[in-house]
Amino acid sequence: MRTARSTQTLEHVLSRRAALAGLAGIGATALLAACGSDSKSASTTAAAADTTATTTASTTASTTASTSGATTATTASPTATTAVAVAADLVEIPDETGGPYPGDGSNGPNILSVDGVVRQDIRTSIGTASGTAEGVPLAINLTILEADTGAPIPEAAVYLWHCDRDGNYSMYSQAAQSENYLRGVQVADSSGNLSFTSIFPAAYSGRWPHIHFEVYSSVDEATGGGTPIKTSQIALPEDICDEVYATDGYSASVRNLSQTSLETDNVFGDDGGVHELATVTGEITSGLAAALVVPV
């Protein structure tokens, strides 16, 4: 059964993550339409408020996440002073397994060699596949920084992938083997920011809800068979998972989520995912947005 986590602990994790995001120039998620659902816990509300307060003086940002999920724009302008200040608090994101379904050629199929893999909207399949992943819209906003200096890494490329609403991984799971959706590459801008338009992943048996990613030094390295400089995962907050999994199509995730926790997960369990826990804002009806600062 799920290990109880106190509200105070979750507020601390989310507030710390939101503060890091603000200092590094991620204000996008704080400026989404405020979470209007009464079912969201105080932890998420506090995290969004902290992000807004921290970023007002140093960033200008906007994020749009709609039910179509077609547009997610992020603009941020951190100063050099901010980068120096952030460096003191940054902790390099942990290295994690890419799992058995990476789709990068290291274990079977390789989507990174398929034309069109560099794309923001990863909900549809590309190439000869034509399926679309259904689910609650989710914008995934990352900021790639140098862990030792806090400086952004322009032109860094991120290959990101995750399971669908039913817990299937495209290119591998029998039900989605002919698809390659929920996989794609994006390139960081001058502030280290990049974003994907996707759907909220399921909780499948044995794992906490998560998103995989690899960071490469350039898009050529990512699509040309290069070696990633970081492989890690994003953890999703429990209160948001509870709300999403109460919607149509996610019924199996309710049971699976109840059987694990961040503290007992075989990936995030070492530290409860404190360095990989995304800040999530928005509304289920109009789209959620997850943000994470990624020091590498």
Short mmCIF file of C-alpha atoms in Angstrom, two decimals:
data_model
loop_
_atom_site.label_atom_id
_atom_site.label_comp_id
_atom_site.label_asym_id
_atom_site.label_seq_id
_atom_site.Cartn_x
_atom_site.Cartn_y
_atom_site.Cartn_z
CA MET A 1 0.00 0.00 0.00
CA ARG A 2 1.06 3.60 -0.47
CA THR A 3 3.34 4.98 2.27
CA ALA A 4 1.74 8.04 3.92
CA ARG A 5 3.45 11.27 3.04
CA SER A 6 2.72 14.29 5.24
CA THR A 7 1.38 17.46 3.64
CA GLN A 8 4.28 19.34 5.18
CA THR A 9 6.84 17.16 3.35
CA LEU A 10 5.10 17.53 -0.01
CA GLU A 11 4.77 21.30 0.49
CA HIS A 12 8.51 21.47 1.17
CA VAL A 13 9.40 19.49 -1.95
CA LEU A 14 7.06 21.42 -4.23
CA SER A 15 8.00 24.82 -2.77
CA ARG A 16 11.71 24.10 -3.19
CA ARG A 17 11.17 22.92 -6.76
CA ALA A 18 9.02 25.99 -7.53
CA ALA A 19 11.64 28.32 -6.06
CA LEU A 20 14.37 26.74 -8.19
CA ALA A 21 12.17 27.03 -11.24
CA GLY A 22 11.56 30.72 -10.57
CA LEU A 23 15.22 31.58 -10.00
CA ALA A 24 16.23 29.77 -13.18
CA GLY A 25 13.73 31.70 -15.26
CA ILE A 26 10.82 29.26 -15.37
CA GLY A 27 7.76 31.33 -14.73
CA ALA A 28 5.63 29.70 -17.38
CA THR A 29 3.70 27.29 -15.20
CA ALA A 30 2.91 29.91 -12.56
CA LEU A 31 1.20 32.10 -15.14
CA LEU A 32 -1.13 29.36 -16.39
CA ALA A 33 -4.79 29.77 -15.52
CA ALA A 34 -4.89 29.22 -11.75
CA CYS A 35 -5.91 25.73 -10.67
CA GLY A 36 -9.61 26.12 -9.99
CA SER A 37 -10.36 22.58 -8.85
CA ASP A 38 -11.16 22.22 -5.17
CA SER A 39 -9.62 18.75 -5.22
CA LYS A 40 -6.07 20.01 -5.66
CA SER A 41 -4.18 19.90 -2.37
CA ALA A 42 -2.66 22.87 -0.60
CA SER A 43 0.78 21.65 -1.64
CA THR A 44 0.23 22.35 -5.33
CA THR A 45 -1.47 25.69 -4.60
CA ALA A 46 1.44 26.77 -2.43
CA ALA A 47 3.96 25.71 -5.06
CA ALA A 48 2.20 27.77 -7.76
CA ALA A 49 2.05 30.79 -5.46
CA ASP A 50 5.74 30.50 -4.63
CA THR A 51 6.62 30.31 -8.31
CA THR A 52 4.61 33.45 -9.07
CA ALA A 53 6.19 35.43 -6.24
CA THR A 54 9.71 34.35 -7.12
CA THR A 55 9.50 34.96 -10.84
CA THR A 56 7.66 38.30 -10.93
CA ALA A 57 10.79 40.41 -10.42
CA SER A 58 13.09 38.53 -12.76
CA THR A 59 11.15 36.86 -15.57
CA THR A 60 8.48 37.46 -18.15
CA ALA A 61 6.82 34.28 -19.21
CA SER A 62 3.63 32.91 -20.67
CA THR A 63 2.32 29.41 -21.13
CA THR A 64 -0.82 28.31 -22.94
CA ALA A 65 -2.07 24.75 -22.49
CA SER A 66 -5.41 23.99 -24.14
CA THR A 67 -7.52 20.92 -24.57
CA SER A 68 -6.10 20.60 -28.05
CA GLY A 69 -2.61 20.83 -26.56
CA ALA A 70 -1.48 22.25 -29.86
CA THR A 71 0.27 25.33 -28.49
CA THR A 72 2.67 25.63 -25.59
CA ALA A 73 4.79 28.78 -25.58
CA THR A 74 7.42 29.66 -23.02
CA THR A 75 9.48 32.83 -22.91
CA ALA A 76 11.92 33.63 -20.11
CA SER A 77 14.81 36.04 -19.61
CA PRO A 78 16.96 35.10 -16.60
CA THR A 79 19.84 37.46 -15.87
CA ALA A 80 23.46 36.52 -15.32
CA THR A 81 23.03 37.45 -11.66
CA THR A 82 20.15 35.00 -11.37
CA ALA A 83 22.25 32.22 -12.88
CA VAL A 84 25.01 32.78 -10.31
CA ALA A 85 22.50 32.79 -7.45
CA VAL A 86 20.84 29.60 -8.66
CA ALA A 87 24.15 27.75 -8.97
CA ALA A 88 24.62 27.77 -5.21
CA ASP A 89 21.41 25.74 -4.72
CA LEU A 90 21.48 23.51 -7.79
CA VAL A 91 21.91 19.79 -7.39
CA GLU A 92 22.67 17.72 -10.47
CA ILE A 93 19.61 15.69 -11.37
CA PRO A 94 20.17 12.00 -10.57
CA ASP A 95 21.05 9.52 -13.29
CA GLU A 96 18.22 7.04 -13.74
CA THR A 97 17.55 4.03 -15.91
CA GLY A 98 16.11 4.53 -19.36
CA GLY A 99 14.09 1.39 -18.69
CA PRO A 100 13.39 -1.44 -21.10
CA TYR A 101 11.48 0.72 -23.62
CA PRO A 102 13.82 3.57 -24.59
CA GLY A 103 13.20 3.53 -28.34
CA ASP A 104 16.65 5.06 -28.89
CA GLY A 105 18.27 2.04 -30.51
CA SER A 106 19.88 0.79 -27.32
CA ASN A 107 17.22 -1.89 -26.87
CA GLY A 108 15.54 -2.65 -30.17
CA PRO A 109 13.67 0.03 -32.17
CA ASN A 110 15.07 3.52 -32.75
CA ILE A 111 12.71 6.45 -33.29
CA LEU A 112 15.61 8.91 -33.22
CA SER A 113 16.43 7.99 -36.81
CA VAL A 114 12.86 8.63 -38.03
CA ASP A 115 12.13 11.84 -39.96
CA GLY A 116 9.92 14.15 -37.92
CA VAL A 117 11.15 13.05 -34.49
CA VAL A 118 12.17 16.64 -33.70
CA ARG A 119 8.74 17.97 -32.76
CA GLN A 120 6.92 19.66 -29.92
CA ASP A 121 3.61 17.80 -30.14
CA ILE A 122 4.33 14.14 -29.42
CA ARG A 123 0.74 12.91 -29.13
CA THR A 124 0.62 11.50 -32.65
CA SER A 125 2.72 8.84 -34.34
CA ILE A 126 5.03 9.73 -37.22
CA GLY A 127 6.45 8.03 -40.30
CA THR A 128 4.37 5.04 -41.37
CA ALA A 129 2.40 4.99 -38.08
CA SER A 130 -0.75 7.05 -37.68
CA GLY A 131 -2.20 6.62 -34.19
CA THR A 132 -2.88 9.34 -31.61
CA ALA A 133 -2.54 8.99 -27.84
CA GLU A 134 -5.64 10.12 -25.96
CA GLY A 135 -5.63 11.53 -22.44
CA VAL A 136 -5.57 14.64 -20.28
CA PRO A 137 -3.46 17.31 -22.08
CA LEU A 138 -0.07 17.92 -20.49
CA ALA A 139 2.59 20.47 -21.43
CA ILE A 140 6.06 19.41 -20.27
CA ASN A 141 8.41 22.39 -19.76
CA LEU A 142 12.08 21.77 -18.96
CA THR A 143 15.01 24.10 -18.34
CA ILE A 144 18.44 22.60 -19.00
CA LEU A 145 21.21 24.15 -16.89
CA GLU A 146 24.84 23.53 -16.04
CA ALA A 147 24.77 22.13 -12.52
CA ASP A 148 28.03 23.76 -11.45
CA THR A 149 27.32 27.31 -12.72
CA GLY A 150 23.56 27.59 -13.16
CA ALA A 151 24.08 28.78 -16.73
CA PRO A 152 21.58 27.67 -19.38
CA ILE A 153 22.71 25.22 -22.05
CA PRO A 154 21.46 26.59 -25.38
CA GLU A 155 21.02 24.06 -28.17
CA ALA A 156 20.94 21.11 -25.77
CA ALA A 157 18.54 18.49 -27.12
CA VAL A 158 16.14 16.41 -25.04
CA TYR A 159 14.64 13.13 -26.19
CA LEU A 160 11.54 12.48 -24.06
CA TRP A 161 9.15 9.53 -23.87
CA HIS A 162 6.51 8.02 -21.60
CA CYS A 163 3.66 5.50 -21.54
CA ASP A 164 0.13 6.21 -22.75
CA ARG A 165 -3.15 6.41 -20.82
CA ASP A 166 -3.31 2.62 -20.64
CA GLY A 167 0.27 2.16 -19.48
CA ASN A 168 1.53 1.02 -22.89
CA TYR A 169 4.84 2.13 -24.41
CA SER A 170 4.72 2.70 -28.15
CA MET A 171 7.06 0.56 -30.26
CA TYR A 172 7.17 -2.12 -27.51
CA SER A 173 3.87 -2.94 -25.76
CA GLN A 174 1.68 -5.31 -27.79
CA ALA A 175 -1.25 -2.89 -27.83
CA ALA A 176 0.93 -0.04 -29.15
CA GLN A 177 3.75 -1.84 -30.94
CA SER A 178 2.82 -0.40 -34.33
CA GLU A 179 2.79 3.18 -32.96
CA ASN A 180 5.59 5.59 -32.02
CA TYR A 181 3.61 8.33 -30.29
CA LEU A 182 4.65 9.97 -26.99
CA ARG A 183 8.27 10.15 -28.15
CA GLY A 184 10.09 13.18 -29.51
CA VAL A 185 13.02 15.57 -29.43
CA GLN A 186 13.14 19.28 -28.63
CA VAL A 187 16.04 21.76 -28.61
CA ALA A 188 16.68 24.26 -25.82
CA ASP A 189 16.53 27.99 -26.56
CA SER A 190 19.08 30.58 -25.39
CA SER A 191 17.67 30.35 -21.85
CA GLY A 192 17.82 26.56 -21.76
CA ASN A 193 14.03 26.24 -22.09
CA LEU A 194 12.14 23.69 -24.16
CA SER A 195 8.66 22.20 -24.10
CA PHE A 196 6.59 19.28 -25.30
CA THR A 197 2.85 18.92 -25.83
CA SER A 198 1.70 15.52 -24.60
CA ILE A 199 -0.83 13.71 -22.41
CA PHE A 200 -0.70 12.72 -18.75
CA PRO A 201 0.83 9.23 -18.47
CA ALA A 202 -0.76 6.32 -16.63
CA ALA A 203 0.39 4.70 -13.43
CA TYR A 204 1.22 1.13 -14.30
CA SER A 205 1.89 -1.72 -11.89
CA GLY A 206 5.13 -1.41 -9.94
CA ARG A 207 6.06 2.18 -10.84
CA TRP A 208 5.23 5.68 -9.70
CA PRO A 209 3.87 7.88 -12.57
CA HIS A 210 6.87 9.18 -14.47
CA ILE A 211 8.35 10.54 -17.71
CA HIS A 212 11.69 9.45 -19.18
CA PHE A 213 14.19 11.73 -20.88
CA GLU A 214 17.74 11.86 -22.24
CA VAL A 215 19.77 15.07 -22.60
CA TYR A 216 22.19 15.42 -25.52
CA SER A 217 24.71 18.16 -26.27
CA SER A 218 22.99 18.89 -29.60
CA VAL A 219 20.19 17.74 -31.86
CA ASP A 220 22.74 16.16 -34.17
CA GLU A 221 23.99 14.04 -31.27
CA ALA A 222 20.43 13.05 -30.39
CA THR A 223 19.38 12.04 -33.89
CA GLY A 224 22.76 10.81 -35.10
CA GLY A 225 23.46 8.01 -32.64
CA GLY A 226 25.34 10.08 -30.07
CA THR A 227 25.65 9.32 -26.36
CA PRO A 228 23.37 11.21 -23.94
CA ILE A 229 25.06 13.33 -21.29
CA LYS A 230 22.23 12.60 -18.87
CA THR A 231 19.46 10.01 -18.61
CA SER A 232 16.84 10.64 -15.95
CA GLN A 233 13.12 10.68 -15.14
CA ILE A 234 10.42 13.15 -14.05
CA ALA A 235 8.14 12.25 -11.14
CA LEU A 236 4.56 13.55 -11.06
CA PRO A 237 2.90 14.86 -7.85
CA GLU A 238 0.47 12.56 -6.07
CA ASP A 239 -2.39 15.05 -5.69
CA ILE A 240 -2.42 15.78 -9.43
CA CYS A 241 -2.23 12.08 -10.25
CA ASP A 242 -5.25 11.42 -8.03
CA GLU A 243 -7.24 14.08 -9.85
CA VAL A 244 -6.26 12.96 -13.35
CA TYR A 245 -6.86 9.30 -12.62
CA ALA A 246 -10.42 10.05 -11.52
CA THR A 247 -11.23 10.97 -15.14
CA ASP A 248 -12.40 8.68 -17.94
CA GLY A 249 -9.79 6.34 -19.38
CA TYR A 250 -7.47 6.19 -16.36
CA SER A 251 -9.38 3.77 -14.12
CA ALA A 252 -6.58 1.17 -13.96
CA SER A 253 -4.17 3.85 -12.72
CA VAL A 254 -6.20 4.36 -9.53
CA ARG A 255 -5.42 0.85 -8.31
CA ASN A 256 -1.81 0.93 -9.50
CA LEU A 257 -1.10 4.26 -7.80
CA SER A 258 -2.50 2.98 -4.51
CA GLN A 259 0.07 0.17 -4.49
CA THR A 260 3.20 2.31 -4.60
CA SER A 261 4.65 5.62 -3.44
CA LEU A 262 7.54 7.93 -4.24
CA GLU A 263 9.39 6.56 -1.21
CA THR A 264 9.03 2.91 -2.25
CA ASP A 265 9.39 3.36 -6.01
CA ASN A 266 12.44 1.49 -7.33
CA VAL A 267 13.69 4.62 -9.14
CA PHE A 268 12.65 7.58 -6.97
CA GLY A 269 12.82 5.76 -3.63
CA ASP A 270 16.38 6.79 -2.70
CA ASP A 271 15.34 10.38 -1.99
CA GLY A 272 11.59 10.38 -2.58
CA GLY A 273 12.11 12.01 -5.98
CA VAL A 274 12.98 15.35 -4.38
CA HIS A 275 15.21 16.38 -7.30
CA GLU A 276 12.92 15.00 -10.01
CA LEU A 277 9.47 16.03 -8.82
CA ALA A 278 7.78 18.35 -11.32
CA THR A 279 5.65 21.34 -10.36
CA VAL A 280 2.25 20.93 -12.04
CA THR A 281 -0.28 23.71 -12.59
CA GLY A 282 -3.37 24.24 -14.69
CA GLU A 283 -6.74 22.54 -14.97
CA ILE A 284 -7.74 19.16 -16.30
CA THR A 285 -10.39 20.68 -18.57
CA SER A 286 -8.04 23.15 -20.25
CA GLY A 287 -4.71 21.37 -19.83
CA LEU A 288 -2.02 20.85 -17.21
CA ALA A 289 1.62 21.91 -17.35
CA ALA A 290 4.55 20.22 -15.62
CA ALA A 291 7.80 22.14 -15.11
CA LEU A 292 11.20 20.93 -13.99
CA VAL A 293 14.66 22.48 -13.80
CA VAL A 294 17.22 19.95 -15.05
CA PRO A 295 20.79 20.63 -13.86
CA VAL A 296 23.22 18.36 -15.72
#
